[in-house]
Amino acid sequence: LFGCSLLARLRLRLARVEFVTLGLALGVLGFSLAMFTLGLLRLLYAPVFVLLPVGLAAFGTPWAWRHREAVLDTMRAARNAKLRPSAVAVGALGALGVLFIYLQILTPDVLSFDVRMYHYPLAQRYAFTHEVAATAEGFWMAAYPQLATYIYCWAFLAPLPLLFDRIGLCTHLELALFLATLAQIPVLVRKLVPKARAGASWALLFAFPAIFVYDSNLNGGADHVAAFFAIPIALSLWRAARYLDWRSALLFSALLSAAALTKYTAAIVVIPAGLAMLGAAVYRCARRRDRRTLLGLGVLIVVPLLLTTPHSLK
């Protein structure tokens, strides 16, 4: 609700599924930045576990109420959609793949080396000290991008008695973002091939079995959190490169910054997309030099510098 409410304020004309995809990505970025800000203010206490999501949901509730009919229409259309037998079969295989993924995360043994070294320890540290601050021992991994860590910090604020329970909540948060990533795939396919029947295309991810192997699976890290932003970046890049208005440029800049804030290896998405957008913007400015294109170029330069300060300030 929070992310969709923010996106609605940009007043972009978007298809419903595309709107939800981009709105959810903005919501995840906003949630992480809110946790970081609360950490700077030394306010990371147990009540934040309840008050933060409730507050963000309350912010987006007026938007949801105004557009309730559109939401209900979308739900009715999804319920009444006719499924082909082939799509049902492919979806069933995809659901089996999701089940195998889920069975892996039910044990803490799935946690990777990076997770044990800094993702979860830093999240637990922030929750225990109630703040995001420099480490006295100079722990250099604390200077890594930490968008996922701030999300996991929220789980460590939960009033749960066992560390096992909090770790389980962290892995289920990663699972939720992974499922959201699967839901994004048909949206991108329809964007690339408008006439395609893309409903079951999400299941094709499991045609690449590396997803079940250590360090590619869901292991509590930031890899799949970064992957969650890849398709929203592609969708916003398509729009921003085509129109180059400040609203589209702002959306693209925010999503690109979200990936950059997640992990260093997200550079394989951030750098090509950023350079492509910057090249398109410079080309448009060289040809048109009007206020709209110059403002769009300015947004592309300034906004990522501002939004990535949670990392650069370290």
CSV table of N, CA and C in Angstrom, one decimal, residues 97-112 116 120 163-175 217-220:
chain,number,residue,atom,x,y,z
A,97,GLY,N,8.4,-26.7,-7.8
A,97,GLY,CA,9.7,-26.0,-7.6
A,97,GLY,C,9.7,-25.1,-6.4
A,98,VAL,N,8.6,-24.3,-6.2
A,98,VAL,CA,8.5,-23.5,-5.0
A,98,VAL,C,8.5,-24.3,-3.7
A,99,LEU,N,7.8,-25.4,-3.8
A,99,LEU,CA,7.8,-26.3,-2.6
A,99,LEU,C,9.2,-26.8,-2.2
A,100,PHE,N,10.0,-27.2,-3.2
A,100,PHE,CA,11.4,-27.6,-3.0
A,100,PHE,C,12.2,-26.5,-2.4
A,101,ILE,N,12.0,-25.2,-2.9
A,101,ILE,CA,12.7,-24.1,-2.3
A,101,ILE,C,12.3,-23.9,-0.9
A,102,TYR,N,11.0,-24.0,-0.6
A,102,TYR,CA,10.5,-23.8,0.8
A,102,TYR,C,11.0,-24.8,1.7
A,103,LEU,N,11.1,-26.1,1.3
A,103,LEU,CA,11.6,-27.1,2.2
A,103,LEU,C,13.0,-26.8,2.6
A,104,GLN,N,13.8,-26.2,1.7
A,104,GLN,CA,15.2,-25.9,2.1
A,104,GLN,C,15.3,-24.9,3.2
A,105,ILE,N,14.4,-23.9,3.2
A,105,ILE,CA,14.6,-22.8,4.2
A,105,ILE,C,14.0,-23.1,5.6
A,106,LEU,N,13.5,-24.3,5.7
A,106,LEU,CA,12.9,-24.7,7.0
A,106,LEU,C,14.0,-25.0,8.1
A,107,THR,N,15.2,-25.1,7.7
A,107,THR,CA,16.3,-25.3,8.6
A,107,THR,C,17.3,-24.2,8.6
A,108,PRO,N,17.9,-23.8,9.7
A,108,PRO,CA,18.9,-22.8,9.7
A,108,PRO,C,20.2,-23.2,9.0
A,109,ASP,N,20.3,-24.6,8.7
A,109,ASP,CA,21.5,-25.1,8.0
A,109,ASP,C,21.6,-24.5,6.6
A,110,VAL,N,20.5,-23.9,6.1
A,110,VAL,CA,20.6,-23.4,4.7
A,110,VAL,C,21.3,-22.1,4.7
A,111,LEU,N,21.6,-21.4,5.8
A,111,LEU,CA,22.2,-20.1,5.8
A,111,LEU,C,23.6,-20.1,5.2
A,112,SER,N,23.9,-19.2,4.4
A,112,SER,CA,25.2,-19.2,3.7
A,112,SER,C,26.3,-18.6,4.6
A,116,ARG,N,25.9,-15.8,7.8
A,116,ARG,CA,26.4,-16.0,9.2
A,116,ARG,C,27.5,-15.0,9.6
A,120,TYR,N,23.0,-11.4,9.0
A,120,TYR,CA,22.2,-11.5,10.2
A,120,TYR,C,22.9,-10.9,11.4
A,163,LEU,N,15.9,-17.4,19.0
A,163,LEU,CA,16.7,-17.0,17.9
A,163,LEU,C,16.2,-17.7,16.6
A,164,PHE,N,15.9,-19.0,16.8
A,164,PHE,CA,15.5,-19.8,15.7
A,164,PHE,C,14.2,-19.2,15.0
A,165,ASP,N,13.3,-18.7,15.8
A,165,ASP,CA,12.1,-18.1,15.3
A,165,ASP,C,12.4,-16.8,14.5
A,166,ARG,N,13.4,-16.0,15.0
A,166,ARG,CA,13.7,-14.8,14.3
A,166,ARG,C,14.4,-15.1,13.0
A,167,ILE,N,15.3,-16.1,13.0
A,167,ILE,CA,16.0,-16.5,11.7
A,167,ILE,C,14.9,-17.0,10.7
A,168,GLY,N,14.0,-17.8,11.2
A,168,GLY,CA,12.9,-18.3,10.4
A,168,GLY,C,12.1,-17.2,9.8
A,169,LEU,N,11.9,-16.1,10.5
A,169,LEU,CA,11.1,-15.0,10.0
A,169,LEU,C,12.0,-14.3,8.9
A,170,CYS,N,13.3,-14.2,9.1
A,170,CYS,CA,14.1,-13.6,8.1
A,170,CYS,C,14.1,-14.4,6.8
A,171,THR,N,14.2,-15.7,6.8
A,171,THR,CA,14.2,-16.5,5.6
A,171,THR,C,12.8,-16.5,4.9
A,172,HIS,N,11.8,-16.3,5.7
A,172,HIS,CA,10.4,-16.2,5.1
A,172,HIS,C,10.2,-14.8,4.4
A,173,LEU,N,10.9,-13.8,4.9
A,173,LEU,CA,10.9,-12.5,4.3
A,173,LEU,C,11.6,-12.6,2.9
A,174,GLU,N,12.7,-13.3,2.9
A,174,GLU,CA,13.4,-13.5,1.6
A,174,GLU,C,12.5,-14.3,0.7
A,175,LEU,N,11.8,-15.3,1.2
A,175,LEU,CA,10.9,-16.1,0.4
A,175,LEU,C,9.8,-15.2,-0.2
A,217,ASN,N,20.5,-20.7,-4.2
A,217,ASN,CA,19.2,-20.9,-3.5
A,217,ASN,C,18.9,-19.8,-2.6
A,218,LEU,N,17.7,-19.9,-1.9
A,218,LEU,CA,17.4,-19.0,-0.9
A,218,LEU,C,18.1,-19.4,0.4
A,219,ASN,N,19.1,-18.6,0.7
A,219,ASN,CA,20.0,-18.9,1.9
A,219,ASN,C,20.1,-17.8,2.9
A,220,GLY,N,19.1,-16.9,2.9
A,220,GLY,CA,19.1,-15.8,3.9
A,220,GLY,C,19.9,-14.6,3.5
